[in-house]
Short mmCIF file of C-alpha atoms in Angstrom, two decimals:
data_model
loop_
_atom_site.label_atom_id
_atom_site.label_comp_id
_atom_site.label_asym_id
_atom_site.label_seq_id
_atom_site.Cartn_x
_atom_site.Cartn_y
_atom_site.Cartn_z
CA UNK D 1 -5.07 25.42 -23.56
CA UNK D 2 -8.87 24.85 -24.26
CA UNK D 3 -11.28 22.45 -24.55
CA UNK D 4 -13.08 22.84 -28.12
CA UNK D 5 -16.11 20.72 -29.56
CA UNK D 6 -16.12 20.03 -33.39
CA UNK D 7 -19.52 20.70 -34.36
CA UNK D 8 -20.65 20.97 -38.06
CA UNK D 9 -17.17 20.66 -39.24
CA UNK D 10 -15.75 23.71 -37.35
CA UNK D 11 -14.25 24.30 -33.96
CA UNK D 12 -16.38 25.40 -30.61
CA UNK D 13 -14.70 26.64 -27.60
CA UNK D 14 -16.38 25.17 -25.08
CA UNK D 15 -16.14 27.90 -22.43
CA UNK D 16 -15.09 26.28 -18.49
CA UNK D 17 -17.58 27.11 -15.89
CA UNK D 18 -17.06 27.91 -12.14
CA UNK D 19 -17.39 25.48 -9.01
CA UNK D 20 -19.31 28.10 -6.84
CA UNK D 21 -22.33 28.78 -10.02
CA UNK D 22 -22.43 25.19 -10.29
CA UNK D 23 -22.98 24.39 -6.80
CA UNK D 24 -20.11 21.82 -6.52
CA UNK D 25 -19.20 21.73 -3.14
CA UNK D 26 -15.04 21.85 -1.63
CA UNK D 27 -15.33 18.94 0.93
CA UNK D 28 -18.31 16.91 -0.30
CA UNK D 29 -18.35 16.85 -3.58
CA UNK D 30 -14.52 17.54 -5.26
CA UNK D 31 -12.63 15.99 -2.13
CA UNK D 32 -15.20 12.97 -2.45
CA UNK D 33 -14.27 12.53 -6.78
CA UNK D 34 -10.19 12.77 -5.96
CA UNK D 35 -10.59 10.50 -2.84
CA UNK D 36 -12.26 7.79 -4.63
CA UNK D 37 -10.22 8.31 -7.69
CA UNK D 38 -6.98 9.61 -6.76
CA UNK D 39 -5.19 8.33 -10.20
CA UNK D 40 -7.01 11.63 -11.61
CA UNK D 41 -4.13 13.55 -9.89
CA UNK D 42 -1.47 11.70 -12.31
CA UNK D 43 -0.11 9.10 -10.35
CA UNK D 44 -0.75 6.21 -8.57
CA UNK D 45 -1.45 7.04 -4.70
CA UNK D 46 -2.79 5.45 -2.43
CA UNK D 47 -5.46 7.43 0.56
CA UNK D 48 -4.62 6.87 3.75
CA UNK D 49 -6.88 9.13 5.73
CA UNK D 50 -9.62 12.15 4.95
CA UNK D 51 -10.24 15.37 7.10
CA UNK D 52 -7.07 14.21 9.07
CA UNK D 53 -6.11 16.38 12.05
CA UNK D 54 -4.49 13.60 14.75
CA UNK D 55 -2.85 16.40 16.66
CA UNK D 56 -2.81 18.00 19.62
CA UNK D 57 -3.19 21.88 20.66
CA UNK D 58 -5.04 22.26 16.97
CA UNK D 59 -8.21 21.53 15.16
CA UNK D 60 -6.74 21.98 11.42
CA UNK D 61 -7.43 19.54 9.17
CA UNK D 62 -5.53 17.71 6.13
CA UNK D 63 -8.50 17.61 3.28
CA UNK D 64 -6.48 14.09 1.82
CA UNK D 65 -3.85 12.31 3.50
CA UNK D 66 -1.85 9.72 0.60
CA UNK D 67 1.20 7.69 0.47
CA UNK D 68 2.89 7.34 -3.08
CA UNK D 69 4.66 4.13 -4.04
CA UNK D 70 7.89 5.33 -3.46
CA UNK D 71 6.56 5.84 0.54
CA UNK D 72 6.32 9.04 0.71
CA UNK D 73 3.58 11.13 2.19
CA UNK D 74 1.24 13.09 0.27
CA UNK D 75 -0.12 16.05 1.73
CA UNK D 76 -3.49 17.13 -0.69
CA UNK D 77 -5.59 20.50 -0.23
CA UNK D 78 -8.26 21.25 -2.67
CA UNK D 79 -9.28 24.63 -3.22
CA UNK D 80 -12.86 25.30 -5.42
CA UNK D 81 -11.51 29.08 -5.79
CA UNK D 82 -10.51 30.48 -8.75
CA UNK D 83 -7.05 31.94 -6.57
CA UNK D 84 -6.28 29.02 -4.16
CA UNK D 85 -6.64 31.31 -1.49
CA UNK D 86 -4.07 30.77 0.76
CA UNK D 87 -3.38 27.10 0.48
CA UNK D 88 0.30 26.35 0.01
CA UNK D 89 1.01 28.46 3.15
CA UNK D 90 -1.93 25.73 5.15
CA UNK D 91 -0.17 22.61 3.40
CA UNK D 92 3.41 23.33 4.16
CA UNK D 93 1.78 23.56 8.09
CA UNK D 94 0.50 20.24 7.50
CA UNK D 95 3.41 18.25 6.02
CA UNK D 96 5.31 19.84 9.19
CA UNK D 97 3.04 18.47 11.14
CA UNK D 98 2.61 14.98 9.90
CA UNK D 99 6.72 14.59 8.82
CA UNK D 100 7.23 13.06 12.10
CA UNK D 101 4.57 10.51 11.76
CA UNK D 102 6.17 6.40 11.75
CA UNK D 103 4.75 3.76 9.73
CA UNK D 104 3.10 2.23 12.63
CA UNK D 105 1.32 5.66 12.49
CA UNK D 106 0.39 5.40 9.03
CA UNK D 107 -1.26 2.19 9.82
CA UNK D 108 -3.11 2.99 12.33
CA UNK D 109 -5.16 6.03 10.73
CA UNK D 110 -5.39 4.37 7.81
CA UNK D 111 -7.29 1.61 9.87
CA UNK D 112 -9.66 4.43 11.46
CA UNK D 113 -10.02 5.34 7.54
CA UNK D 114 -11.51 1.97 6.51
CA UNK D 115 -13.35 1.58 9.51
CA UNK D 116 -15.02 5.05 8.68
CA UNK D 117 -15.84 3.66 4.68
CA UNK D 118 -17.37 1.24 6.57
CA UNK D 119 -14.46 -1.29 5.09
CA UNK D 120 -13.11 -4.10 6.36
CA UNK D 121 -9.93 -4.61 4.79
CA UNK D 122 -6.65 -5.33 6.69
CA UNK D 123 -4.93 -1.44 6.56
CA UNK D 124 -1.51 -3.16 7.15
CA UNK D 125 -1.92 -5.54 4.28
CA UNK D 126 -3.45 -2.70 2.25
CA UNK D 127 -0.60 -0.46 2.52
CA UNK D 128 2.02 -3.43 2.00
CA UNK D 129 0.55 -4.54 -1.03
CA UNK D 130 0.28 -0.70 -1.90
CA UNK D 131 3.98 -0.82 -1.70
CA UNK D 132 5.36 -4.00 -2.61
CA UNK D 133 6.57 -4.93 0.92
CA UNK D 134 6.34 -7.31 3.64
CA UNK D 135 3.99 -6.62 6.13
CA UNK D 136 6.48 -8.24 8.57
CA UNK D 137 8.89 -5.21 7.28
CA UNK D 138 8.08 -1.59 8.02
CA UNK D 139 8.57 0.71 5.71
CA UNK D 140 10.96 3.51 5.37
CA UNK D 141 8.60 6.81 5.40
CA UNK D 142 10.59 9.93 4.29
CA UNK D 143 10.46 12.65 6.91
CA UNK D 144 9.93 15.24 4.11
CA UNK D 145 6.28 14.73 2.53
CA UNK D 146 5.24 15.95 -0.63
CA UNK D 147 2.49 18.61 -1.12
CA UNK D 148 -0.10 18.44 -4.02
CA UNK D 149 -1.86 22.02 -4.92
CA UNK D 150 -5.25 21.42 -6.08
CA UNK D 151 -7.74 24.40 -7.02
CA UNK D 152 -9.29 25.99 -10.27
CA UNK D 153 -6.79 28.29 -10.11
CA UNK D 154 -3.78 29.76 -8.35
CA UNK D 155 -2.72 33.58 -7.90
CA UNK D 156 0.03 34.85 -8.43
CA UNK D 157 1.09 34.92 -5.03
CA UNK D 158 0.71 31.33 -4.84
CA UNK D 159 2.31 30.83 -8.03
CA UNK D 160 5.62 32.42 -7.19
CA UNK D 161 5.69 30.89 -3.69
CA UNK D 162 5.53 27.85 -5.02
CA UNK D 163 8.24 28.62 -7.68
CA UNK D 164 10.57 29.81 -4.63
CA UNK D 165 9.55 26.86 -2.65
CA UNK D 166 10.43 24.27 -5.42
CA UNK D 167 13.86 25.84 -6.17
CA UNK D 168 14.67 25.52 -2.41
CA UNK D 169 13.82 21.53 -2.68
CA UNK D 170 10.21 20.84 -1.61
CA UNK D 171 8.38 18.65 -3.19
CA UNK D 172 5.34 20.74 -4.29
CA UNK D 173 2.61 20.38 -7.16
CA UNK D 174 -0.19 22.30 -9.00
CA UNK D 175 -2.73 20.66 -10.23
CA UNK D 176 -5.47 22.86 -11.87
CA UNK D 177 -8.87 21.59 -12.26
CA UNK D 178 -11.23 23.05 -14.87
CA UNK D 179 -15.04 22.47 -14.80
CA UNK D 180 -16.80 22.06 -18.34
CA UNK D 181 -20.57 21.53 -18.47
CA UNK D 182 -22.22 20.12 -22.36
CA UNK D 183 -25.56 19.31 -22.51
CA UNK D 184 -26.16 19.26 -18.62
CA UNK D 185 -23.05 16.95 -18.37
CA UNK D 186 -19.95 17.96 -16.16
CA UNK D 187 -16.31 17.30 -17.32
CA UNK D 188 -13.59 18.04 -15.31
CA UNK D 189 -9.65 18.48 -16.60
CA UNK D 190 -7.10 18.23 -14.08
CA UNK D 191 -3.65 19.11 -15.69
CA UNK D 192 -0.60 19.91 -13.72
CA UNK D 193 0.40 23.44 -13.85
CA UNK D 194 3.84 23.81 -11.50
CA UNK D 195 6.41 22.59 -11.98
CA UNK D 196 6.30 22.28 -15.82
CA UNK D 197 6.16 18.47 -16.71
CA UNK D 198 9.82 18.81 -18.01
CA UNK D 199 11.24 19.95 -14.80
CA UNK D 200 8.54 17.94 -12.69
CA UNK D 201 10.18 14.40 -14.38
CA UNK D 202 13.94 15.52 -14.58
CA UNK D 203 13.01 16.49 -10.48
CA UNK D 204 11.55 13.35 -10.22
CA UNK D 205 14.80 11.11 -11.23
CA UNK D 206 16.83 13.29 -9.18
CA UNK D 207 14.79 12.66 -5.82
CA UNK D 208 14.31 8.77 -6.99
CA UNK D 209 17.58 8.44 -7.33
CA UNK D 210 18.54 10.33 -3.54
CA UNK D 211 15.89 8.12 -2.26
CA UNK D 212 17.78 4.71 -3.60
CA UNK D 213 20.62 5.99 -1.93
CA UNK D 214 19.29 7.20 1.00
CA UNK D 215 17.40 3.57 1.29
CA UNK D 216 20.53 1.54 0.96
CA UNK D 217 22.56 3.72 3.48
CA UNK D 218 19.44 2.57 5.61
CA UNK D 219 18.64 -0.93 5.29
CA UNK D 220 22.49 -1.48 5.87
CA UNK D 221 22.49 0.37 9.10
CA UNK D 222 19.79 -1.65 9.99
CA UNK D 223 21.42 -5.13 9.41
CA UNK D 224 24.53 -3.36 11.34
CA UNK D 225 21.98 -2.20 13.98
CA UNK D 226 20.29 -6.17 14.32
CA UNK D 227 23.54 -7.61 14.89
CA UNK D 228 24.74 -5.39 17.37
CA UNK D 229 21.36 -5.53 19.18
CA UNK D 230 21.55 -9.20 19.11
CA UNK D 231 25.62 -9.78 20.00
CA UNK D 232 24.76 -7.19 22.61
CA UNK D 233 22.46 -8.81 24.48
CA UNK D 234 24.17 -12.36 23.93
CA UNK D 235 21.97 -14.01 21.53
CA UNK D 236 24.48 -14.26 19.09
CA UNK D 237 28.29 -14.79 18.77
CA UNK D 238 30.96 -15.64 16.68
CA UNK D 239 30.50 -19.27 15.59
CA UNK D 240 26.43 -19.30 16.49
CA UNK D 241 24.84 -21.21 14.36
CA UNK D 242 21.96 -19.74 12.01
CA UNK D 243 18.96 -20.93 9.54
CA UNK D 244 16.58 -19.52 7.23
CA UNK D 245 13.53 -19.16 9.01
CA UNK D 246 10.57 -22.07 7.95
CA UNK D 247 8.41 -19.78 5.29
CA UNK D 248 11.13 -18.93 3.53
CA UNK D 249 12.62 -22.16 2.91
CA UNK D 250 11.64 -23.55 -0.33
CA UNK D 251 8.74 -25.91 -0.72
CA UNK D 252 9.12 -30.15 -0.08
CA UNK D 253 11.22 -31.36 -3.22
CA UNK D 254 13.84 -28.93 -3.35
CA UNK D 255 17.00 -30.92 -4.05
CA UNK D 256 19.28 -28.29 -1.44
CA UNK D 257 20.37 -30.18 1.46
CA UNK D 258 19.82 -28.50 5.38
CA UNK D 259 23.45 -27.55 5.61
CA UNK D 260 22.60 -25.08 2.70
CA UNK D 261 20.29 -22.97 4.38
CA UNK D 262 22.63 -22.51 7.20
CA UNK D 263 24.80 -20.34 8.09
CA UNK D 264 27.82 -18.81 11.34
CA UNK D 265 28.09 -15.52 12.81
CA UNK D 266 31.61 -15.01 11.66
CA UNK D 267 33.86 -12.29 14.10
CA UNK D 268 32.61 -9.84 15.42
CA UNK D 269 34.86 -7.01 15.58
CA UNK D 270 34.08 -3.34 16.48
CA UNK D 271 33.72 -1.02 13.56
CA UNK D 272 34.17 -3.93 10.58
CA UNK D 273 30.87 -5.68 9.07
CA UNK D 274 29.99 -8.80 10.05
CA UNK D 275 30.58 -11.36 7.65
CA UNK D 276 28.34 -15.00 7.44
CA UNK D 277 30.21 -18.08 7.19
CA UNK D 278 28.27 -20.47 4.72
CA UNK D 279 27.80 -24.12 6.15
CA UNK D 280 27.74 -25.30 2.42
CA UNK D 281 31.14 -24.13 1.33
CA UNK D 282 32.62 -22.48 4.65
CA UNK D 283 32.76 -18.98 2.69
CA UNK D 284 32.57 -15.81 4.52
CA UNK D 285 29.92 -13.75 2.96
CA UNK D 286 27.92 -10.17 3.57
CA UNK D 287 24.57 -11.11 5.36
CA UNK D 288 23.01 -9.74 2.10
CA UNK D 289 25.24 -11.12 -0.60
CA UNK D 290 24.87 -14.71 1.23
CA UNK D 291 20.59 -14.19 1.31
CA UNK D 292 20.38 -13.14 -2.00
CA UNK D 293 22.61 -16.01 -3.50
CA UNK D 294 20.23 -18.12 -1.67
CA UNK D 295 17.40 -16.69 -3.53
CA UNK D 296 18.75 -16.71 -6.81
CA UNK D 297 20.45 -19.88 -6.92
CA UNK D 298 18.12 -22.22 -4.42
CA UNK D 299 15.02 -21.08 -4.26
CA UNK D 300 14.53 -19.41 -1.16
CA UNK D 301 11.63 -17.28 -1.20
CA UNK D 302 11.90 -13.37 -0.82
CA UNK D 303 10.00 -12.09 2.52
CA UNK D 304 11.63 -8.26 2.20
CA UNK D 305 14.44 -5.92 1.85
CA UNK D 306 14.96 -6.47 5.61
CA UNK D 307 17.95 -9.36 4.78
CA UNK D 308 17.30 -10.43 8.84
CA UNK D 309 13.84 -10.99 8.60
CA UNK D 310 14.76 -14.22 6.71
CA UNK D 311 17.10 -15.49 9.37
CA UNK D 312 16.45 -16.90 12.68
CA UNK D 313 19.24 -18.16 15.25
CA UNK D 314 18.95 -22.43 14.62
CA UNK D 315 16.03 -24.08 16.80
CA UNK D 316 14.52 -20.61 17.34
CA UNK D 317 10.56 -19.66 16.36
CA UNK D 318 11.98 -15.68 15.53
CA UNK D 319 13.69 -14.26 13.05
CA UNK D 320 16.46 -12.34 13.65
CA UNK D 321 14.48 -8.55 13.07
CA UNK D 322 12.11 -9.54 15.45
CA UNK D 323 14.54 -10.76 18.07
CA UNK D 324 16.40 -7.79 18.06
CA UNK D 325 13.17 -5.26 17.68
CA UNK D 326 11.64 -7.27 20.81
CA UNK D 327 15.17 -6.40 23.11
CA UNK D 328 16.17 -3.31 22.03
CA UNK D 329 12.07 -1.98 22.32
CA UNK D 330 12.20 1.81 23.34
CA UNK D 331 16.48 2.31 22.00
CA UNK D 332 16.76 4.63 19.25
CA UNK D 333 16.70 2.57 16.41
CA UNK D 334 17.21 3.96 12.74
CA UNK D 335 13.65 4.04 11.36
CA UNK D 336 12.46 1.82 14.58
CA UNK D 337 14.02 -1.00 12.39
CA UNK D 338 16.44 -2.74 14.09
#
């Protein structure tokens, strides 16, 4: 492809020019354009941190560090070379080293970010809003970020490692940038050059879809996890009496009476799932089942995906997530959830 000017009723090739000639510089200049407007790279992402290296035993550095709205970290290396040098071998380093990193991690360099931009937005807030969550609910970060290619071009070494690399499962893109100058005036095309846009969206249902799955298989080990915490350490037992917790309750005027935002720990019986017994109608219900019904049909308001972060035990000042996060603090938890 080529970018063409129609001039005097014909066609000009208008020819692309090179970083380096130009004097456009890697770090200051084309990391500064994609930082402040990341939506160039095709999608919505959100920067968490710049020139990130918050590691030990190494001074590498991560040119743009992103989060995607599925919560995923994005790993981004720009390259001004007409090869890309070496760079997918330096990213997949990178996304090794920052796979490991928690939410509360994500938070917390994402506050140094802001502080740096001389911003002072809440980085919690920012990133919940970013992802349409609670920022009483941690997020589920995948432990296998993505990695976006960035350059002017790409060898063919690169090319064909990235090929092998995307076959084998990782989540890896090209994006090539081409510089035009007209009349003094830079323009800059970023198109997406590996995988081909076919393959990128067919890959991209297929790993949505995984990461539904893998989500639900989470959040329910996680109400499993709260209630066991909770029984565990005798805070709760069959028959204990429970209530929406006060924010979530709908506003003065509802017409639903107190017994209908209340509900019992049913049994509790190794290896089954706990069931909630409904003070309205005395059913026995999932914990989820009985919160969203309470949504839908009586106007509870929605705090999360975290179903326990909208209960508390009756008389208590905590919901149920935080009870169990604040006894079980330092257990293995799955996704330090609770």
């Amino acid at each position: 492809m080529a970018l063409y000017e129609v001039s005097g009723g014909s066609l000009k090739k208008v020819e692309s020019v090179s970083f380096a000639r130009e004097g456009v510089r890697e770090r200051h200049d084309l990391q500064k354009w994609l930082r402040d407007e990341p939506e160039a790279l095709g999608e919505d992402l959100l920067i968490v941190a710049e020139e990130f290296g918050d590691w030990e035993d190494s001074r590498r550095r991560i040119d743009l560090l992103a989060l995607d709205r599925s919560a995923n970290l994005v790993v981004i290396e720009l390259k001004r070379t007409e090869d890309g040098g070496h760079m997918e071998l330096q990213a997949i380093r990178y996304a090794a080293m920052v796979s490991s990193m928690t939410f509360e991690d994500v938070v917390r360099v994402h506050e140094d970010y802001l502080q740096q931009h001389g911003s002072e937005q809440n980085a919690r807030a920012r990133i919940a809003a970013f992802l349409n969550t609670s920022e009483e609910e941690p997020a589920e970060l995948s432990n296998s970020p993505r990695i976006i290619l960035v350059s002017q071009d790409f060898s063919r070494e690169v090319t064909t490692t990235v090929l092998w690399l995307v076959e084998r499962g990782l989540d890896l893109t090209c994006i090539q940038v081409l510089p035009y100058k007209v009349d003094g005036r830079m323009f800059l095309e970023l198109r997406q050059v590996l995988p081909l846009e076919e393959a990128s969206d067919y890959q991209v249902r297929l790993r949505r879809k995984d990461e539904a799955v893998r989500k639900n298989v989470v959040q329910s080990e996680r109400r499993e996890l709260t209630l066991k915490a909770l029984a565990r350490h005798g805070r709760i037992g069959a028959g204990t009496l429970l209530e929406v917790v006060k924010n979530a309750r709908p506003e003065i005027g509802s017409t639903a009476t107190a017994t209908t935002f209340q509900a019992r720990v049913g049994e509790i019986e190794e290896g089954k799932p706990l069931r909630l017994v409904w003070e309205l109608d005395g059913q026995a219900y999932s914990a989820s089942k009985l919160t969203q019904k309470l949504r839908d049909e009586h106007g509870m308001k929605w705090l999360g995906n975290n179903i326990f972060i909208h209960w508390q035990v009756a008389g208590g000042v905590s919901s149920m997530w935080n009870m169990a996060e604040e006894l079980t603090r330092g257990e293995r938890f799955v996704g330090n959830g609770g």
